CSV table of C-alpha atoms in Angstrom, one decimal:
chain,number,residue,atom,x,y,z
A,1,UNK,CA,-196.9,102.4,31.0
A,2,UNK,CA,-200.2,101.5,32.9
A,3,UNK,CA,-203.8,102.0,31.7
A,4,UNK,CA,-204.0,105.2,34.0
A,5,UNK,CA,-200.6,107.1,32.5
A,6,UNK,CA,-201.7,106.1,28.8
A,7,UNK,CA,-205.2,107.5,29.2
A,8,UNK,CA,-203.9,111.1,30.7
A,9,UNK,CA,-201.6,110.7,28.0
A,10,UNK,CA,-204.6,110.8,25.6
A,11,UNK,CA,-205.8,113.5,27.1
A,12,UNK,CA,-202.8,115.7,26.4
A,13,UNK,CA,-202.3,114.3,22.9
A,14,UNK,CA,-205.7,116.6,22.0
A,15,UNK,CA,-203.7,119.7,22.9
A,16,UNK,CA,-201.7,119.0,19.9
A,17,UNK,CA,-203.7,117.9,17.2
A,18,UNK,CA,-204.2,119.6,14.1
A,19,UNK,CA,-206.4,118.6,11.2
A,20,UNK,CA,-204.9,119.5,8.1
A,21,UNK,CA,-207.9,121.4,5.5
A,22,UNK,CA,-206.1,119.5,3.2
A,23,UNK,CA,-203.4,116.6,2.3
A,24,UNK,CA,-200.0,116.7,0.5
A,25,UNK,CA,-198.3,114.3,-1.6
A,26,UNK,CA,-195.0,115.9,-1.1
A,27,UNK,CA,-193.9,118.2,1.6
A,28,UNK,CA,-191.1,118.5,4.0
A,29,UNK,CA,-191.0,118.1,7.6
A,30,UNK,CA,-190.1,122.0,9.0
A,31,UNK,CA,-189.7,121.2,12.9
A,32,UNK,CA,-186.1,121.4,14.2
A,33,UNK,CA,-185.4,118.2,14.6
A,34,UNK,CA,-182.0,116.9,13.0
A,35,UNK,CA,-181.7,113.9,14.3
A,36,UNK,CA,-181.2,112.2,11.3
A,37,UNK,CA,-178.4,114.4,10.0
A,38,UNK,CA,-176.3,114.0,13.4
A,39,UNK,CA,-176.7,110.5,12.5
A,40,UNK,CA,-175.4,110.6,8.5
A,41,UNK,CA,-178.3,109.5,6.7
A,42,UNK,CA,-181.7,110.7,4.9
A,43,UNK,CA,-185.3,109.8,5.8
A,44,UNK,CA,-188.5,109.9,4.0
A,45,UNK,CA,-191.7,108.7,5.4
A,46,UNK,CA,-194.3,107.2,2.8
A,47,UNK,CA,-197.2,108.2,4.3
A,48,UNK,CA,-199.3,111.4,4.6
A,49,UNK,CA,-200.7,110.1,7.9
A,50,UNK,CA,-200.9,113.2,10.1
A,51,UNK,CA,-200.0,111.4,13.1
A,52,UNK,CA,-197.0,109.6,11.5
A,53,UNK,CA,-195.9,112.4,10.8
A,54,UNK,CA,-196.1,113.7,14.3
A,55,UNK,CA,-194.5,111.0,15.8
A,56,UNK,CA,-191.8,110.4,13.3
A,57,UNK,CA,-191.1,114.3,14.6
A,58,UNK,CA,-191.5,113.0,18.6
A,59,UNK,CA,-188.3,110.7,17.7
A,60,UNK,CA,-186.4,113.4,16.7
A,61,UNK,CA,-186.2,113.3,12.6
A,62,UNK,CA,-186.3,115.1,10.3
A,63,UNK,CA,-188.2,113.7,6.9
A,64,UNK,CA,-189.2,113.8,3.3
A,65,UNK,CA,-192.8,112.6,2.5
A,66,UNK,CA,-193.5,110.3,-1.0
A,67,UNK,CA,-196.7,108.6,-0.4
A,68,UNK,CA,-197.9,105.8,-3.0
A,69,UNK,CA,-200.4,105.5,-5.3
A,70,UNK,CA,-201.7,101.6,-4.7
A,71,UNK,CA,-205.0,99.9,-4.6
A,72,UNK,CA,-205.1,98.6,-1.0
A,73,UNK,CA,-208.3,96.6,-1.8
A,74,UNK,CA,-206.1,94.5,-4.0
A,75,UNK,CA,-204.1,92.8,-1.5
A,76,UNK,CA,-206.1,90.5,0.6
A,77,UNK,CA,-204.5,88.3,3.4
A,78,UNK,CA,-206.4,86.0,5.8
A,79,UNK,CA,-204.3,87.3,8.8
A,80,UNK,CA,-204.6,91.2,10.0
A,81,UNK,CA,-200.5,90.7,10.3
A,82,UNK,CA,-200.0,89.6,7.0
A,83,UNK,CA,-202.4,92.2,5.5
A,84,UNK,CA,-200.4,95.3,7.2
A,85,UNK,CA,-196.8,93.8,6.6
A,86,UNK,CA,-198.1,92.8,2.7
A,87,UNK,CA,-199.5,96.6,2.7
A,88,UNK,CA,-196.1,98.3,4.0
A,89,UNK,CA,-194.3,96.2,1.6
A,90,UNK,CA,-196.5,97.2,-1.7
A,91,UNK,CA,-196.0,100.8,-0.6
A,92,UNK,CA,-192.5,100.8,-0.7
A,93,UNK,CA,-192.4,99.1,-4.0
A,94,UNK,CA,-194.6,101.9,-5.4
A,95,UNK,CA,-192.3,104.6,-4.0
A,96,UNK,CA,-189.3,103.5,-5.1
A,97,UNK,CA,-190.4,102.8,-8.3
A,98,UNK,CA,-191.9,106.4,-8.5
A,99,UNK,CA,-188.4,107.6,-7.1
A,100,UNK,CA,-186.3,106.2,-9.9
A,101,UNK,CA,-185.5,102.2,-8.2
A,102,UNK,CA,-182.8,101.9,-5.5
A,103,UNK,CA,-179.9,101.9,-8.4
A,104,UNK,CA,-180.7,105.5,-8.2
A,105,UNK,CA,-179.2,105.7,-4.3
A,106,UNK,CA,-176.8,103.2,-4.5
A,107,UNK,CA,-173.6,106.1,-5.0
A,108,UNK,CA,-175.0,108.7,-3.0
A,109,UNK,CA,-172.6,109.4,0.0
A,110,UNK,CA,-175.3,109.0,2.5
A,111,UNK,CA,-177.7,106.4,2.5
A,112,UNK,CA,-181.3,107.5,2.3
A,113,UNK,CA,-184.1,105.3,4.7
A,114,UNK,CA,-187.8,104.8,3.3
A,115,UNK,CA,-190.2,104.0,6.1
A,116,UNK,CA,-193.7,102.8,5.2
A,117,UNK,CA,-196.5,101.5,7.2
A,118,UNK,CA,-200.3,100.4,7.5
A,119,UNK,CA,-202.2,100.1,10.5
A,120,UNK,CA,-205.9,98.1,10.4
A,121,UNK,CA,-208.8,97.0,13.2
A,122,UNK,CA,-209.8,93.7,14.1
A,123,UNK,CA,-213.4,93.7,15.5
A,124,UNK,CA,-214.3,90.3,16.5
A,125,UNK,CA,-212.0,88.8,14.4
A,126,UNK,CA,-213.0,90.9,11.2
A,127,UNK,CA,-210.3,92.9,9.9
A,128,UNK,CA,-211.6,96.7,9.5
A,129,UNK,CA,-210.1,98.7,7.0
A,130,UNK,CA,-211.3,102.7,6.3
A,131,UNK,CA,-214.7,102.7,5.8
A,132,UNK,CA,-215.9,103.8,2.2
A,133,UNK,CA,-219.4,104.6,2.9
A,134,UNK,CA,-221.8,106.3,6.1
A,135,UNK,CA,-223.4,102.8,6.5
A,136,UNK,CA,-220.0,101.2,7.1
A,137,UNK,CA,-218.7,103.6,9.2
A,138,UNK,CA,-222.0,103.7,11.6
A,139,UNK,CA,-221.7,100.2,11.8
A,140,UNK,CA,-217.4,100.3,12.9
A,141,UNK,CA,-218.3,102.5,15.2
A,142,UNK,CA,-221.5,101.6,17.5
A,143,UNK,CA,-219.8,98.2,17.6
A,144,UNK,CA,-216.6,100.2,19.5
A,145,UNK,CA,-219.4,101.4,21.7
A,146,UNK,CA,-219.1,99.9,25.0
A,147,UNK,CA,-216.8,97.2,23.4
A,148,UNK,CA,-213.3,97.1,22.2
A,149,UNK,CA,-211.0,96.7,19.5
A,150,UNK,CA,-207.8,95.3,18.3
A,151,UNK,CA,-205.2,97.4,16.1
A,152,UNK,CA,-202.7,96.0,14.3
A,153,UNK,CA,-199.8,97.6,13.2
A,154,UNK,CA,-196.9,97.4,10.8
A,155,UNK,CA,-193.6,99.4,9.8
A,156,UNK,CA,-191.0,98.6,7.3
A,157,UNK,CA,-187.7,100.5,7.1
A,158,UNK,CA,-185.8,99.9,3.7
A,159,UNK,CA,-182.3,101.0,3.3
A,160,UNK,CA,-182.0,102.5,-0.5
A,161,UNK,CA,-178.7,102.5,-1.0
A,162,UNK,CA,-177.8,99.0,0.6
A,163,UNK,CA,-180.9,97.3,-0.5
A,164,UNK,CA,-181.3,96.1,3.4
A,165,UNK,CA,-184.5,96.3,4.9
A,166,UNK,CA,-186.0,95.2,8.6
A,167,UNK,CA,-189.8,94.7,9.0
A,168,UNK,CA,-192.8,94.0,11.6
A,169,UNK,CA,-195.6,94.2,13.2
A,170,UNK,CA,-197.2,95.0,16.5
A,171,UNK,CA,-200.8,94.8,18.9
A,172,UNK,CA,-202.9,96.9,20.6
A,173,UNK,CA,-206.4,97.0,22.1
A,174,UNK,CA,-208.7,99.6,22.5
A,175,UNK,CA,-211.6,100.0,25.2
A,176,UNK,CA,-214.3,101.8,24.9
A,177,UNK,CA,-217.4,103.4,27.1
A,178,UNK,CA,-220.6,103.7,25.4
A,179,UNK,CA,-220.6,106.6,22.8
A,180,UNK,CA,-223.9,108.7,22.2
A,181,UNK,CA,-226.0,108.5,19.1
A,182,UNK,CA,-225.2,111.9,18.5
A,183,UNK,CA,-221.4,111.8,18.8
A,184,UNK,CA,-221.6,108.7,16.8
A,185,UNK,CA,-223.5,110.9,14.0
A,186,UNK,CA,-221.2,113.8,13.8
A,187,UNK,CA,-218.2,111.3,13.3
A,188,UNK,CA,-220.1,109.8,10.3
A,189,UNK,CA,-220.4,113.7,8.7
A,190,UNK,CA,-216.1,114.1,9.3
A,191,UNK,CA,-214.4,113.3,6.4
A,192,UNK,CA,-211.8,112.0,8.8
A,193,UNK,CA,-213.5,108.8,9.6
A,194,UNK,CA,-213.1,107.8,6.6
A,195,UNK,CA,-209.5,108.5,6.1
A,196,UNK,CA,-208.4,106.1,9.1
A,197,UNK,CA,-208.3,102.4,9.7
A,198,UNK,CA,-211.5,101.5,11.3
A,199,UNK,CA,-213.0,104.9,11.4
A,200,UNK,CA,-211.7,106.3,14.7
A,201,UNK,CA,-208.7,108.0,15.6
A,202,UNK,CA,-207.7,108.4,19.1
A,203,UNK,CA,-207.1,112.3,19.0
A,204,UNK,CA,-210.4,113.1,17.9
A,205,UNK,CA,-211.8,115.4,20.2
A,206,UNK,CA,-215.5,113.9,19.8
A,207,UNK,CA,-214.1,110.1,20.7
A,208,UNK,CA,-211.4,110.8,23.2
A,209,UNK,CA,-213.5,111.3,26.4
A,210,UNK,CA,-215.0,108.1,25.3
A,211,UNK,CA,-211.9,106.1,25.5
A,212,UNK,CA,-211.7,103.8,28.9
A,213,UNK,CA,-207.8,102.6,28.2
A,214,UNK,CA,-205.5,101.2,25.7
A,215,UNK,CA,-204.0,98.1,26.2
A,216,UNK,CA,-200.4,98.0,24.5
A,217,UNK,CA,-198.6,101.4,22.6
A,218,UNK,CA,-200.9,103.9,22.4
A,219,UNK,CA,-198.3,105.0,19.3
A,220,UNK,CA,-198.9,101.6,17.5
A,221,UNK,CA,-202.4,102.7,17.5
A,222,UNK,CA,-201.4,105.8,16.3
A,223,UNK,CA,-200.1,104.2,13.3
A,224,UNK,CA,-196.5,104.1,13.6
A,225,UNK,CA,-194.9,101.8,16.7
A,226,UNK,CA,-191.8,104.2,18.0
A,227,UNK,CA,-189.9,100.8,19.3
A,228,UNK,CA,-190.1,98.9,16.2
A,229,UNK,CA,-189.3,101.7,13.8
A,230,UNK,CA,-186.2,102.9,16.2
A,231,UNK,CA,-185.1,99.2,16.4
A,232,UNK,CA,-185.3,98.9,12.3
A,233,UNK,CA,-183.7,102.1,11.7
A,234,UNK,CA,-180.8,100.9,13.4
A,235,UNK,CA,-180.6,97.6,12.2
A,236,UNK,CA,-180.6,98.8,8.6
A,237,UNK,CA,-177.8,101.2,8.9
């Protein structure tokens, strides 16, 4: 995909997007998409990542969400790769553990697939994870203005009821045109700033016009890389 498609492919994305007024820790996926029946097994997605969810939907499946309760601050790594892989993994651990352990799949009929993930930025080397305060997330993003930044990307898919599991990682970078003060200050007052990796997420209306191109999967910036997670689905099975 070149640098032209994937920005009028941002574009379009905003069409779509819908901020939830609030955030589930257990809710099932109602679009049409049966994908994963045709194909004889269960999903659930451990995440309550909007857009996750939404592209978990574009691939066709259908999906149960768990999400974990872990302290991410906990689990340091030098590398950005380690960090989201080491991230994805604790997060399974947690939701399995909250689901009973994998002995509790083992004699189902159909296998059931847990897919977790973490996603963080890499500005100049320092790995960015949601900011906690207004300070932190003014500082994430005038340094994206007029710059760029890396995103790095990981997704684990575990099989439950064969204990097999396939995991990775993947890159992409973001550039940016300058951003105005005052679109800088009305991201810092949305709570969703501070919900994301880095504090910026590509659909936002307020940042979008400000993006110049994406270098790599626009959908591993997203937080979930299609490729990988189709090619560990099937591995697993």
């Amino acid at each position: 995909m070149g640098l032209k498609t994937q920005k009028i492919f941002l574009q379009i994305l905003l069409i779509f997007v819908i901020f939830p007024s609030s955030l589930f820790r257990l809710e099932r996926n109602t679009k049409m998409t049966t994908k994963a029946m045709q194909r004889g097994f269960k999903l659930i997605l451990g995440s309550q990542s909007m857009a996750r969810k939404r592209i978990l939907a574009e691939m066709g499946y259908d999906y149960t969400i768990v999400t974990a309760d872990i302290d991410e601050k906990a689990i340091r790594t030098e590398k950005p790769e380690d960090l989201v892989v080491a991230l994805a993994e604790a997060k399974a651990n947690e939701i399995i553990s909250k689901l009973g352990g994998e002995s509790q799949f083992a004699q189902d009929p159909q296998p059931t697939l847990l897919i977790t993930a973490d996603t963080v930025v890499v500005y100049k080397g320092v790995i960015r994870e949601k900011p906690t305060t207004k300070e932190e997330a003014r500082e994430f993003i005038k340094g994206y203005s007029g710059s760029h930044g890396g995103v790095v990307g990981s997704v684990l898919v575990r099989n439950l009821k064969t204990g097999v599991r396939r995991g990775g990682w993947d890159k992409a970078e973001v550039y940016f045109h300058e951003i105005p003060e005052q679109v800088i200050d009305d991201l810092i007052d949305d709570a969703i700033t501070y919900k994301v990796a880095g504090g910026l997420t590509l659909e936002h209306p307020l940042i979008s016009p400000f993006i110049d191109s994406v270098v790599g999967g626009v959908d591993t910036v997203m937080g979930l890389p299609k490729e990988l997670t189709e090619n560990f689905i099937n591995d697993v099975l």
